[in-house]
CSV table of C-alpha atoms and ligand atoms in Angstrom, one decimal:
chain,number,residue,atom,x,y,z
A,1,UNK,CA,-14.1,-11.0,-13.1
A,2,UNK,CA,-14.7,-13.8,-10.9
A,3,UNK,CA,-11.5,-15.5,-11.2
A,4,UNK,CA,-9.9,-12.9,-9.2
A,5,UNK,CA,-11.5,-14.2,-6.1
A,6,UNK,CA,-9.3,-17.0,-5.1
A,7,UNK,CA,-6.4,-14.9,-5.3
A,8,UNK,CA,-8.0,-12.4,-2.7
A,9,UNK,CA,-8.7,-15.5,-0.7
A,10,UNK,CA,-5.2,-16.3,-1.1
A,11,UNK,CA,-4.3,-12.8,-0.1
A,12,UNK,CA,-6.7,-13.0,2.8
A,13,UNK,CA,-5.1,-16.3,4.2
A,14,UNK,CA,-1.6,-14.9,4.2
A,15,UNK,CA,-2.7,-11.8,5.9
A,16,UNK,CA,-4.4,-14.0,8.7
A,17,UNK,CA,-1.1,-16.0,9.3
A,18,UNK,CA,1.7,-13.1,9.5
A,19,UNK,CA,4.5,-15.4,9.2
A,20,UNK,CA,3.9,-15.7,5.6
A,21,UNK,CA,2.8,-12.1,5.2
A,22,UNK,CA,5.2,-10.0,3.2
A,23,UNK,CA,4.1,-6.7,4.3
A,24,UNK,CA,6.8,-4.4,4.9
A,25,UNK,CA,6.6,-2.5,8.2
A,26,UNK,CA,3.5,-4.2,9.5
A,27,UNK,CA,5.3,-5.8,12.3
A,28,UNK,CA,7.6,-3.2,13.3
A,29,UNK,CA,5.7,-1.0,15.6
A,30,UNK,CA,7.5,1.9,16.9
A,31,UNK,CA,10.1,1.9,13.9
A,32,UNK,CA,9.6,4.3,11.1
A,33,UNK,CA,9.3,2.1,7.9
A,34,UNK,CA,11.3,3.4,4.8
A,35,UNK,CA,11.0,0.2,2.7
A,36,UNK,CA,7.9,1.5,0.8
A,37,UNK,CA,8.8,2.5,-2.8
A,38,UNK,CA,8.4,6.3,-3.3
A,39,UNK,CA,6.4,7.4,-6.1
A,40,UNK,CA,7.8,10.9,-7.2
A,41,UNK,CA,4.5,12.8,-7.8
A,42,UNK,CA,4.2,16.8,-8.7
A,43,UNK,CA,1.5,18.1,-6.1
A,44,UNK,CA,-1.5,17.7,-8.7
A,45,UNK,CA,-0.6,14.1,-9.3
A,46,UNK,CA,-0.3,13.8,-5.3
A,47,UNK,CA,-3.7,15.5,-4.9
A,48,UNK,CA,-5.2,13.3,-7.3
A,49,UNK,CA,-4.0,10.2,-6.0
A,50,UNK,CA,-5.2,11.4,-2.7
A,51,UNK,CA,-8.5,12.4,-3.5
A,52,UNK,CA,-9.2,9.0,-5.2
A,53,UNK,CA,-8.1,7.4,-1.8
A,54,UNK,CA,-10.4,9.6,0.2
A,55,UNK,CA,-13.2,8.5,-2.3
A,56,UNK,CA,-12.2,4.9,-1.5
A,57,UNK,CA,-12.5,5.6,2.3
A,58,UNK,CA,-16.1,7.3,1.7
A,59,UNK,CA,-17.4,4.2,0.1
A,60,UNK,CA,-16.0,2.0,2.7
A,61,UNK,CA,-17.6,3.7,5.3
A,62,UNK,CA,-21.1,3.8,3.4
A,63,UNK,CA,-20.8,0.1,2.7
A,64,UNK,CA,-20.3,-0.6,6.4
A,65,UNK,CA,-22.9,1.6,7.6
A,66,UNK,CA,-25.5,0.4,4.9
A,67,UNK,CA,-24.6,-3.1,5.7
A,68,UNK,CA,-25.2,-2.9,9.3
A,69,UNK,CA,-28.6,-1.4,8.6
A,70,UNK,CA,-29.3,-4.4,6.0
A,71,UNK,CA,-29.8,-1.8,3.6
A,72,UNK,CA,-28.3,-3.7,0.7
A,73,UNK,CA,-29.7,-1.3,-1.9
A,74,UNK,CA,-27.4,1.3,-0.6
A,75,UNK,CA,-24.8,-0.9,0.0
A,76,UNK,CA,-24.6,-1.6,-4.1
A,77,UNK,CA,-24.9,2.2,-4.6
A,78,UNK,CA,-22.0,2.8,-2.2
A,79,UNK,CA,-19.6,0.1,-3.8
A,80,UNK,CA,-20.5,1.2,-7.1
A,81,UNK,CA,-19.4,4.8,-6.5
A,82,UNK,CA,-15.8,3.0,-6.2
A,83,UNK,CA,-16.1,0.6,-8.9
A,84,UNK,CA,-14.4,0.9,-12.3
A,85,UNK,CA,-17.0,2.9,-14.3
A,86,UNK,CA,-16.7,5.6,-11.5
A,87,UNK,CA,-13.0,5.8,-11.4
A,88,UNK,CA,-11.9,9.1,-12.5
A,89,UNK,CA,-9.7,9.4,-15.7
A,90,UNK,CA,-6.2,9.3,-14.8
A,91,UNK,CA,-4.1,12.1,-16.4
A,92,UNK,CA,-1.9,10.5,-18.9
A,93,UNK,CA,1.4,12.2,-17.0
A,94,UNK,CA,0.4,10.5,-13.9
A,95,UNK,CA,-0.5,7.1,-15.7
A,96,UNK,CA,3.1,7.0,-17.0
A,97,UNK,CA,4.3,7.2,-13.7
A,98,UNK,CA,2.6,4.3,-12.0
A,99,UNK,CA,4.5,1.1,-11.7
A,100,UNK,CA,2.5,-1.8,-12.9
A,101,UNK,CA,2.1,-3.5,-9.6
A,102,UNK,CA,0.2,-0.3,-8.7
A,103,UNK,CA,-1.9,-0.1,-11.5
A,104,UNK,CA,-2.9,-3.9,-11.0
A,105,UNK,CA,-3.5,-3.4,-7.3
A,106,UNK,CA,-5.7,-0.1,-8.0
A,107,UNK,CA,-7.6,-2.0,-11.2
A,108,UNK,CA,-8.1,-5.1,-8.6
A,109,UNK,CA,-9.6,-2.8,-6.1
A,110,UNK,CA,-12.1,-1.1,-8.6
A,111,UNK,CA,-13.2,-4.4,-10.0
A,112,UNK,CA,-13.6,-5.9,-6.6
A,113,UNK,CA,-16.1,-3.1,-5.5
A,114,UNK,CA,-18.0,-3.7,-8.9
A,115,UNK,CA,-18.2,-7.6,-7.7
A,116,UNK,CA,-19.5,-6.5,-4.4
A,117,UNK,CA,-21.9,-4.0,-5.8
A,118,UNK,CA,-23.2,-6.8,-8.2
A,119,UNK,CA,-23.7,-9.4,-5.5
A,120,UNK,CA,-25.3,-7.0,-2.9
A,121,UNK,CA,-27.7,-6.1,-5.5
A,122,UNK,CA,-28.6,-9.6,-6.6
A,123,UNK,CA,-27.9,-11.7,-3.4
A,124,UNK,CA,-28.9,-9.0,-0.8
A,125,UNK,CA,-26.5,-10.8,1.7
A,126,UNK,CA,-25.0,-8.4,4.1
A,127,UNK,CA,-22.6,-10.9,5.6
A,128,UNK,CA,-21.2,-11.7,2.2
A,129,UNK,CA,-20.8,-8.2,1.5
A,130,UNK,CA,-18.6,-7.8,4.8
A,131,UNK,CA,-16.6,-10.8,3.5
A,132,UNK,CA,-16.2,-9.2,0.2
A,133,UNK,CA,-15.1,-6.0,1.5
A,134,UNK,CA,-12.2,-7.7,3.6
A,135,UNK,CA,-11.1,-9.2,0.3
A,136,UNK,CA,-11.2,-5.7,-1.5
A,137,UNK,CA,-9.5,-4.3,1.7
A,138,UNK,CA,-6.5,-6.6,1.5
A,139,UNK,CA,-5.8,-4.4,-1.7
A,140,UNK,CA,-5.7,-1.3,0.3
A,141,UNK,CA,-3.4,-3.1,2.9
A,142,UNK,CA,-1.2,-4.4,0.4
A,143,UNK,CA,-0.7,-1.0,-1.6
A,144,UNK,CA,-0.2,1.0,1.2
A,145,UNK,CA,2.4,-1.2,2.8
A,146,UNK,CA,4.4,-1.4,-0.7
A,147,UNK,CA,4.1,2.4,-1.9
A,148,UNK,CA,4.1,6.2,-0.5
A,149,UNK,CA,4.2,9.2,-2.3
A,150,UNK,CA,7.8,10.8,-2.0
A,151,UNK,CA,7.7,14.4,-0.4
A,152,UNK,CA,7.2,16.8,-3.3
A,153,UNK,CA,10.2,19.4,-3.1
A,154,UNK,CA,10.1,22.5,-1.1
A,155,UNK,CA,10.1,25.7,-2.7
A,156,UNK,CA,13.7,27.1,-3.1
A,157,UNK,CA,14.5,29.5,-0.3
B,1,LIG,C1,-2.8,1.0,-5.7
B,1,LIG,C2,-2.4,1.6,-4.4
B,1,LIG,C3,-3.4,2.0,-3.6
B,1,LIG,C4,-4.5,1.2,-3.5
B,1,LIG,C5,-4.9,0.0,-3.9
B,1,LIG,C6,-5.2,1.6,-2.3
B,1,LIG,N1,-4.4,3.0,-1.7
B,1,LIG,FE1,-4.7,4.3,-0.4
B,1,LIG,N2,-3.0,5.3,-0.8
B,1,LIG,C7,-1.9,5.1,-1.6
B,1,LIG,C8,-1.0,5.9,-1.6
B,1,LIG,C9,0.4,5.6,-2.3
B,1,LIG,C10,-1.3,6.8,-0.6
B,1,LIG,C11,-0.2,8.0,-0.2
B,1,LIG,C12,0.3,7.3,1.1
B,1,LIG,C13,1.2,8.7,1.5
B,1,LIG,O1,0.9,9.5,1.9
B,1,LIG,O2,2.6,8.4,1.0
B,1,LIG,C14,-2.5,6.3,-0.1
B,1,LIG,C15,-3.3,7.4,0.8
B,1,LIG,C16,-4.7,7.0,1.4
B,1,LIG,C17,-5.5,7.8,1.9
B,1,LIG,C18,-4.8,9.0,2.7
B,1,LIG,C19,-5.4,10.0,1.7
B,1,LIG,C20,-5.0,11.7,1.9
B,1,LIG,O3,-5.8,12.4,1.7
B,1,LIG,O4,-3.9,11.4,2.2
B,1,LIG,C21,-6.6,6.9,2.2
B,1,LIG,C22,-7.6,7.5,3.4
B,1,LIG,C23,-6.6,5.9,1.8
B,1,LIG,N3,-5.4,5.7,0.9
B,1,LIG,C24,-7.6,5.0,1.6
B,1,LIG,C25,-7.5,3.8,0.8
B,1,LIG,C26,-8.6,3.0,0.7
B,1,LIG,C27,-9.8,2.9,1.8
B,1,LIG,C28,-8.3,1.7,0.0
B,1,LIG,C29,-9.0,0.7,-0.4
B,1,LIG,C30,-10.3,0.7,-0.6
B,1,LIG,C31,-7.0,2.1,-0.7
B,1,LIG,N4,-6.6,3.4,0.0
B,1,LIG,C32,-6.3,1.6,-1.7
B,1,LIG,C33,-2.3,3.7,-2.7
B,1,LIG,C34,-3.2,3.0,-2.7
């Protein structure tokens, strides 16, 4: 699990030097970005993914708030809520539609939250937790730059 950290650092370094970053759309303000790969989901699948996403956001919010209060027990708890064990079962039909890159980024995100939770509990270092959160969130940025949910077909009129 620890072996992914250098990869995150490499990604974070890339992000800090935009000339080397490969994030479509990130430097094209004012222009709609159509280069993200469309994920063709039915409405249930889209709702499932979006719900997981909002849970990610809730965890991030709780982690930041708790770290600011130096409540590292709460940081660990909030990060665990976004970890692998807490990840909801992906319905088989949805899983089959997910590109490998998407699954890898999703998995790395859950694992990153688990690492953050473990270190927050054992080391109690709020600054480290923020550093790790920044690394985990590079996955959010990368995936959002690469994929979009294709509009579900409107009902026939
Ligand atoms: C593996 C890919 C992937 C990762 C990793 C990922 N997201 Fe997302 N996220 C998506 C996609 C795809 C959408 C839908 C975008 C669209 O509407 O086209 C989305 C949408 C969202 C939304 C909007 C949800 C809604 O109700 O419309 C939020 C909030 C969000 N993500 C937060 C996060 C946060 C925070 C992280 C990291 C902790 C994260 N995501 C990591 C792929 C990802």
